[in-house]
mmCIF file of C-alpha atoms in Angstrom:
data_model
loop_
_atom_site.group_PDB
_atom_site.id
_atom_site.type_symbol
_atom_site.label_atom_id
_atom_site.label_comp_id
_atom_site.label_asym_id
_atom_site.label_seq_id
_atom_site.Cartn_x
_atom_site.Cartn_y
_atom_site.Cartn_z
ATOM 1 C CA TRP A 27 0.150 -0.188 -0.453
ATOM 2 C CA GLY A 28 3.111 3.180 0.199
ATOM 3 C CA ALA A 29 3.539 4.806 2.506
ATOM 4 C CA THR A 30 0.208 5.437 4.625
ATOM 5 C CA ALA A 31 -1.751 7.794 6.860
ATOM 6 C CA CYS A 32 -4.474 5.192 8.680
ATOM 7 C CA VAL A 33 -7.074 6.590 11.069
ATOM 8 C CA LEU A 34 -9.213 3.970 12.229
ATOM 9 C CA THR A 35 -12.421 5.002 14.964
ATOM 10 C CA GLY A 36 -14.055 2.391 17.582
ATOM 11 C CA ALA A 37 -11.008 0.388 17.340
ATOM 12 C CA SER A 38 -10.517 -1.233 20.873
ATOM 13 C CA ARG A 39 -12.714 -3.968 20.093
ATOM 14 C CA GLY A 40 -15.023 -6.673 17.296
ATOM 15 C CA PHE A 41 -14.939 -5.221 13.876
ATOM 16 C CA GLY A 42 -12.884 -2.284 14.109
ATOM 17 C CA ARG A 43 -9.829 -4.250 16.031
ATOM 18 C CA SER A 44 -9.974 -7.096 13.712
ATOM 19 C CA LEU A 45 -9.400 -4.427 10.759
ATOM 20 C CA ALA A 46 -6.734 -2.874 12.831
ATOM 21 C CA ARG A 47 -5.035 -6.183 12.858
ATOM 22 C CA LEU A 48 -5.278 -6.807 9.184
ATOM 23 C CA LEU A 49 -4.472 -3.538 7.804
ATOM 24 C CA ALA A 50 -1.499 -2.554 10.173
ATOM 25 C CA PRO A 51 1.099 -5.199 8.181
ATOM 26 C CA ARG A 52 -0.712 -3.910 4.831
ATOM 27 C CA LEU A 53 1.140 -0.037 5.384
ATOM 28 C CA GLY A 54 4.274 0.576 3.712
ATOM 29 C CA GLN A 55 7.586 2.135 5.593
ATOM 30 C CA GLY A 56 6.876 5.170 6.839
ATOM 31 C CA SER A 57 3.542 4.602 7.723
ATOM 32 C CA VAL A 58 1.149 5.944 10.408
ATOM 33 C CA LEU A 59 -1.739 4.471 11.869
ATOM 34 C CA LEU A 60 -4.166 6.658 14.677
ATOM 35 C CA LEU A 61 -6.377 4.283 16.592
ATOM 36 C CA LEU A 62 -9.072 6.054 18.267
ATOM 37 C CA ALA A 63 -11.517 3.900 20.969
ATOM 38 C CA ARG A 64 -13.108 5.285 24.120
ATOM 39 C CA SER A 65 -11.901 1.994 25.964
ATOM 40 C CA ALA A 66 -8.327 3.249 26.909
ATOM 41 C CA ALA A 67 -6.567 -0.237 28.126
ATOM 42 C CA PRO A 68 -7.951 -2.318 25.355
ATOM 43 C CA LEU A 69 -6.902 0.628 22.980
ATOM 44 C CA ALA A 70 -3.560 0.848 24.149
ATOM 45 C CA GLU A 71 -3.159 -2.545 24.475
ATOM 46 C CA LEU A 72 -3.894 -3.308 20.420
ATOM 47 C CA ALA A 73 -1.258 -0.257 19.390
ATOM 48 C CA ALA A 74 1.756 -2.493 21.591
ATOM 49 C CA GLU A 75 0.174 -5.449 20.096
ATOM 50 C CA LEU A 76 0.613 -3.834 16.154
ATOM 51 C CA ARG A 77 4.426 -1.775 17.374
ATOM 52 C CA GLY A 78 5.557 -4.959 17.933
ATOM 53 C CA GLY A 79 4.962 -6.312 14.333
ATOM 54 C CA GLY A 80 8.482 -5.453 13.518
ATOM 55 C CA SER A 81 7.187 -3.283 10.740
ATOM 56 C CA GLY A 82 8.257 -0.311 12.427
ATOM 57 C CA LEU A 83 4.969 1.001 12.220
ATOM 58 C CA ARG A 84 4.165 4.378 13.662
ATOM 59 C CA VAL A 85 1.115 3.401 15.718
ATOM 60 C CA GLU A 86 -0.807 6.395 18.079
ATOM 61 C CA CYS A 87 -3.575 6.045 19.919
ATOM 62 C CA VAL A 88 -6.217 8.206 21.659
ATOM 63 C CA ALA A 89 -8.961 7.446 24.060
ATOM 64 C CA ALA A 90 -11.999 9.586 23.758
ATOM 65 C CA ASP A 91 -15.239 9.592 23.566
ATOM 66 C CA LEU A 92 -16.448 10.818 20.496
ATOM 67 C CA GLY A 93 -19.760 11.590 21.775
ATOM 68 C CA CYS A 94 -18.965 14.432 23.958
ATOM 69 C CA GLU A 95 -17.420 17.905 22.380
ATOM 70 C CA GLU A 96 -13.956 17.252 24.668
ATOM 71 C CA GLY A 97 -13.390 13.781 23.190
ATOM 72 C CA LEU A 98 -14.626 15.203 20.232
ATOM 73 C CA ARG A 99 -11.689 18.435 20.637
ATOM 74 C CA ARG A 100 -9.044 15.852 21.543
ATOM 75 C CA ALA A 101 -9.737 13.246 18.374
ATOM 76 C CA ALA A 102 -9.434 16.407 16.586
ATOM 77 C CA ALA A 103 -5.938 17.832 17.221
ATOM 78 C CA ALA A 104 -4.375 14.319 17.002
ATOM 79 C CA LEU A 105 -5.454 14.344 13.282
ATOM 80 C CA ARG A 106 -4.314 18.232 13.189
ATOM 81 C CA GLU A 107 -0.931 17.121 15.013
ATOM 82 C CA VAL A 108 -0.432 13.645 12.771
ATOM 83 C CA LEU A 109 -1.416 14.060 9.605
ATOM 84 C CA PRO A 110 -0.138 17.048 8.118
ATOM 85 C CA ALA A 111 3.606 15.373 9.337
ATOM 86 C CA GLY A 112 2.393 11.953 8.410
ATOM 87 C CA PRO A 113 3.222 10.034 4.799
ATOM 88 C CA ALA A 114 2.080 12.386 1.896
ATOM 89 C CA GLY A 115 1.095 9.127 -0.325
ATOM 90 C CA ARG A 116 -1.802 8.327 0.773
ATOM 91 C CA LEU A 117 -4.979 8.760 3.534
ATOM 92 C CA LEU A 118 -7.120 6.212 4.732
ATOM 93 C CA LEU A 119 -10.188 7.189 7.331
ATOM 94 C CA VAL A 120 -12.501 4.556 8.354
ATOM 95 C CA ASN A 121 -15.497 5.593 10.625
ATOM 96 C CA ASN A 122 -16.030 2.248 12.582
ATOM 97 C CA ALA A 123 -16.969 4.178 15.916
ATOM 98 C CA GLY A 124 -20.755 3.393 16.497
ATOM 99 C CA SER A 125 -23.561 2.624 19.016
ATOM 100 C CA LEU A 126 -26.708 0.810 19.210
ATOM 101 C CA GLY A 127 -28.941 3.193 20.937
ATOM 102 C CA ASP A 128 -31.644 1.931 23.807
ATOM 103 C CA ILE A 129 -33.540 -0.800 21.611
ATOM 104 C CA SER A 130 -35.707 -1.879 24.412
ATOM 105 C CA LYS A 131 -37.705 1.887 22.722
ATOM 106 C CA THR A 132 -39.803 1.875 20.466
ATOM 107 C CA PHE A 133 -40.569 5.111 18.132
ATOM 108 C CA LEU A 134 -43.287 6.864 20.708
ATOM 109 C CA ASP A 135 -40.973 6.114 23.897
ATOM 110 C CA LEU A 136 -38.232 8.107 22.159
ATOM 111 C CA SER A 137 -39.125 12.045 23.288
ATOM 112 C CA ASN A 138 -36.093 12.765 25.492
ATOM 113 C CA PRO A 139 -34.186 14.875 22.843
ATOM 114 C CA ASP A 140 -31.432 15.023 25.467
ATOM 115 C CA GLU A 141 -30.920 11.038 24.945
ATOM 116 C CA ILE A 142 -31.600 11.522 20.948
ATOM 117 C CA ASN A 143 -29.331 14.444 20.448
ATOM 118 C CA SER A 144 -26.531 12.510 22.450
ATOM 119 C CA TYR A 145 -26.911 9.459 20.334
ATOM 120 C CA PHE A 146 -26.826 11.695 17.177
ATOM 121 C CA ALA A 147 -23.975 13.515 18.494
ATOM 122 C CA PHE A 148 -21.780 10.335 18.784
ATOM 123 C CA ASN A 149 -23.195 8.198 15.621
ATOM 124 C CA VAL A 150 -23.038 11.383 13.088
ATOM 125 C CA THR A 151 -21.932 14.398 14.160
ATOM 126 C CA SER A 152 -18.440 13.078 15.133
ATOM 127 C CA ALA A 153 -18.387 10.776 11.721
ATOM 128 C CA LEU A 154 -18.537 14.117 10.027
ATOM 129 C CA CYS A 155 -16.724 16.395 11.905
ATOM 130 C CA LEU A 156 -13.781 13.969 11.891
ATOM 131 C CA THR A 157 -13.581 13.385 8.210
ATOM 132 C CA SER A 158 -14.043 16.914 7.285
ATOM 133 C CA THR A 159 -10.795 17.624 10.110
ATOM 134 C CA ALA A 160 -8.409 14.841 8.825
ATOM 135 C CA LEU A 161 -9.358 15.649 4.873
ATOM 136 C CA GLN A 162 -8.265 19.293 5.808
ATOM 137 C CA ALA A 163 -5.164 18.402 8.130
ATOM 138 C CA PHE A 164 -4.377 15.814 5.186
ATOM 139 C CA GLY A 165 -4.916 18.223 2.362
ATOM 140 C CA LYS A 166 -4.542 17.676 -1.469
ATOM 141 C CA ARG A 167 -1.105 16.773 -2.018
ATOM 142 C CA PRO A 168 -0.272 15.860 -5.575
ATOM 143 C CA GLY A 169 -0.027 12.085 -7.123
ATOM 144 C CA SER A 170 -1.689 11.318 -3.200
ATOM 145 C CA SER A 171 -4.986 9.208 -2.256
ATOM 146 C CA ARG A 172 -7.557 9.778 -0.079
ATOM 147 C CA THR A 173 -10.064 7.276 0.814
ATOM 148 C CA VAL A 174 -13.084 7.908 3.592
ATOM 149 C CA VAL A 175 -15.103 4.417 4.809
ATOM 150 C CA ASN A 176 -17.956 4.567 6.689
ATOM 151 C CA ILE A 177 -19.043 1.225 8.510
ATOM 152 C CA SER A 178 -22.747 1.318 7.573
ATOM 153 C CA SER A 179 -25.201 -1.453 8.507
ATOM 154 C CA LEU A 180 -28.447 -3.252 6.081
ATOM 155 C CA CYS A 181 -30.084 -0.424 8.508
ATOM 156 C CA ALA A 182 -29.293 2.217 6.692
ATOM 157 C CA VAL A 183 -31.782 0.972 3.855
ATOM 158 C CA LYS A 184 -33.901 -0.750 6.143
ATOM 159 C CA PRO A 185 -36.192 -0.547 8.650
ATOM 160 C CA PHE A 186 -36.511 -2.388 11.714
ATOM 161 C CA LYS A 187 -38.641 -2.251 14.453
ATOM 162 C CA ASN A 188 -36.967 -0.744 18.001
ATOM 163 C CA TRP A 189 -34.422 0.364 16.233
ATOM 164 C CA ALA A 190 -35.397 4.138 15.293
ATOM 165 C CA LEU A 191 -32.323 5.829 16.601
ATOM 166 C CA TYR A 192 -29.621 3.229 15.190
ATOM 167 C CA CYS A 193 -31.611 2.494 11.499
ATOM 168 C CA SER A 194 -31.580 6.371 11.169
ATOM 169 C CA GLY A 195 -27.860 7.058 12.177
ATOM 170 C CA LYS A 196 -27.050 4.886 9.715
ATOM 171 C CA ALA A 197 -28.579 6.227 6.967
ATOM 172 C CA SER A 198 -27.914 9.704 7.662
ATOM 173 C CA ARG A 199 -24.515 8.726 7.542
ATOM 174 C CA ASP A 200 -24.661 6.469 4.233
ATOM 175 C CA MET A 201 -26.572 10.147 2.893
ATOM 176 C CA MET A 202 -24.073 12.102 4.056
ATOM 177 C CA PHE A 203 -21.143 10.377 2.471
ATOM 178 C CA GLN A 204 -22.816 10.174 -0.267
ATOM 179 C CA VAL A 205 -22.783 14.439 -0.413
ATOM 180 C CA LEU A 206 -18.655 14.284 0.160
ATOM 181 C CA ALA A 207 -18.419 12.011 -3.310
ATOM 182 C CA LEU A 208 -20.105 14.105 -5.249
ATOM 183 C CA GLU A 209 -18.564 17.009 -3.827
ATOM 184 C CA GLU A 210 -14.819 15.842 -3.745
ATOM 185 C CA PRO A 211 -14.935 13.310 -6.652
ATOM 186 C CA ASP A 212 -10.705 12.870 -6.301
ATOM 187 C CA VAL A 213 -11.899 11.169 -2.480
ATOM 188 C CA ARG A 214 -12.785 7.947 -2.563
ATOM 189 C CA VAL A 215 -15.903 7.010 -0.757
ATOM 190 C CA LEU A 216 -17.214 4.011 0.463
ATOM 191 C CA ASN A 217 -20.512 2.974 2.858
ATOM 192 C CA TYR A 218 -19.517 -0.644 3.619
ATOM 193 C CA ALA A 219 -22.083 -2.431 5.721
ATOM 194 C CA PRO A 220 -19.843 -5.437 7.220
ATOM 195 C CA GLY A 221 -23.408 -7.534 7.934
ATOM 196 C CA PRO A 222 -24.265 -9.718 11.125
ATOM 197 C CA LEU A 223 -20.965 -9.776 13.103
ATOM 198 C CA ASP A 224 -20.594 -12.002 15.774
ATOM 199 C CA THR A 225 -20.332 -9.032 18.419
ATOM 200 C CA ASP A 226 -21.221 -7.441 22.055
ATOM 201 C CA MET A 227 -23.488 -5.438 19.464
ATOM 202 C CA GLN A 228 -25.189 -8.704 18.612
ATOM 203 C CA LEU A 229 -25.694 -9.734 21.977
ATOM 204 C CA LEU A 230 -27.943 -6.872 22.713
ATOM 205 C CA ALA A 231 -29.715 -7.050 19.538
ATOM 206 C CA ARG A 232 -30.711 -10.625 20.807
ATOM 207 C CA THR A 233 -31.317 -9.906 23.738
ATOM 208 C CA LYS A 234 -32.775 -6.126 24.600
ATOM 209 C CA THR A 235 -34.581 -5.202 21.543
ATOM 210 C CA GLY A 236 -37.784 -4.491 22.679
ATOM 211 C CA ASP A 237 -39.722 -6.404 20.055
ATOM 212 C CA ALA A 238 -40.090 -10.284 20.375
ATOM 213 C CA GLU A 239 -40.199 -10.931 16.901
ATOM 214 C CA MET A 240 -36.709 -9.459 16.038
ATOM 215 C CA ARG A 241 -35.519 -10.643 19.398
ATOM 216 C CA GLN A 242 -35.861 -14.124 17.887
ATOM 217 C CA TYR A 243 -34.483 -13.162 14.729
ATOM 218 C CA PHE A 244 -31.642 -12.629 15.770
ATOM 219 C CA GLN A 245 -31.694 -14.947 18.453
ATOM 220 C CA ARG A 246 -32.007 -16.843 14.863
ATOM 221 C CA LEU A 247 -29.031 -16.004 13.492
ATOM 222 C CA GLN A 248 -26.943 -17.041 15.691
ATOM 223 C CA GLU A 249 -28.084 -20.158 16.647
ATOM 224 C CA SER A 250 -28.298 -20.943 12.913
ATOM 225 C CA GLY A 251 -24.373 -20.231 12.330
ATOM 226 C CA GLN A 252 -24.961 -17.205 10.271
ATOM 227 C CA LEU A 253 -23.235 -14.487 12.007
ATOM 228 C CA ILE A 254 -20.332 -12.889 10.547
ATOM 229 C CA ASP A 255 -16.586 -13.654 12.190
ATOM 230 C CA CYS A 256 -15.478 -9.989 12.194
ATOM 231 C CA THR A 257 -12.120 -10.940 10.862
ATOM 232 C CA VAL A 258 -13.930 -12.652 7.897
ATOM 233 C CA SER A 259 -16.143 -9.488 7.171
ATOM 234 C CA ALA A 260 -12.556 -6.951 7.750
ATOM 235 C CA GLN A 261 -10.974 -9.133 5.167
ATOM 236 C CA LYS A 262 -13.668 -8.566 2.778
ATOM 237 C CA LEU A 263 -13.396 -4.711 3.113
ATOM 238 C CA VAL A 264 -9.552 -4.986 2.954
ATOM 239 C CA ASN A 265 -10.013 -6.515 -0.306
ATOM 240 C CA LEU A 266 -12.459 -4.106 -1.496
ATOM 241 C CA LEU A 267 -9.839 -1.075 -0.749
ATOM 242 C CA GLU A 268 -7.083 -3.080 -2.713
ATOM 243 C CA GLU A 269 -9.019 -3.766 -6.105
ATOM 244 C CA ASP A 270 -10.316 -0.044 -5.773
ATOM 245 C CA THR A 271 -13.178 -0.835 -8.415
ATOM 246 C CA PHE A 272 -16.551 0.412 -6.415
ATOM 247 C CA CYS A 273 -18.377 3.384 -7.193
ATOM 248 C CA SER A 274 -17.299 6.181 -4.962
ATOM 249 C CA GLY A 275 -19.857 6.859 -2.724
ATOM 250 C CA ALA A 276 -21.752 3.469 -3.384
ATOM 251 C CA HIS A 277 -23.050 1.383 -0.525
ATOM 252 C CA VAL A 278 -21.443 -2.325 -0.455
ATOM 253 C CA ASP A 279 -23.038 -5.059 1.703
ATOM 254 C CA PHE A 280 -20.811 -7.614 2.513
ATOM 255 C CA TYR A 281 -23.181 -10.084 0.949
ATOM 256 C CA ASP A 282 -22.829 -8.049 -2.317
ATOM 257 C CA ILE A 283 -19.470 -9.170 -2.705
#
């Protein structure tokens, strides 16, 4: 991949952690990998593991809650510090951080603006702010490539009961990144839906979703072995990035490939 400045949010567990492990050995000499997540201990542990890979990769990590202004400021400051000094060849930004919201609630239960605003602050606002900050900090450099990935979901295009926050957050992010693809034709933009992953989030889906039919649907996915291992889905994303033939702004699902 040559010298790359790579930024990955939600890196401490699940899909983000698996993706970090696949990306690190592919990043060429002089590359920098900036990992962002809320949980400091698992993040530091992952960074130490990736630094021990022997490739001389510079790994930086910032523990920050992207849902609050202070955390978002810290993350943005790290981008402004690391990216201009990083390698000029390639920028890869993966917006993976996200949360389900309170899936025990129906649409009619969602009447508290603070709850709703804090959900969108983390799941939509932070992705927009970090992406614009990263693209500005890296800048337009002759001969360099810039790729932005949004970790999307089937929920961006299909409604699910009790998931009003999650579905609307994912749909909003998809559209936001489609606008980026239109405005910045020299930035490669991908909305990647990784499929139903075998993660803590799926455990919540099976146990906390208010609608009984939905809970049973997720339970059946698990019982029939249809949940996808994070590494398998992350590998498909890496393949997509390596082939680089996707239409910028496209929504590509795990099952489409």
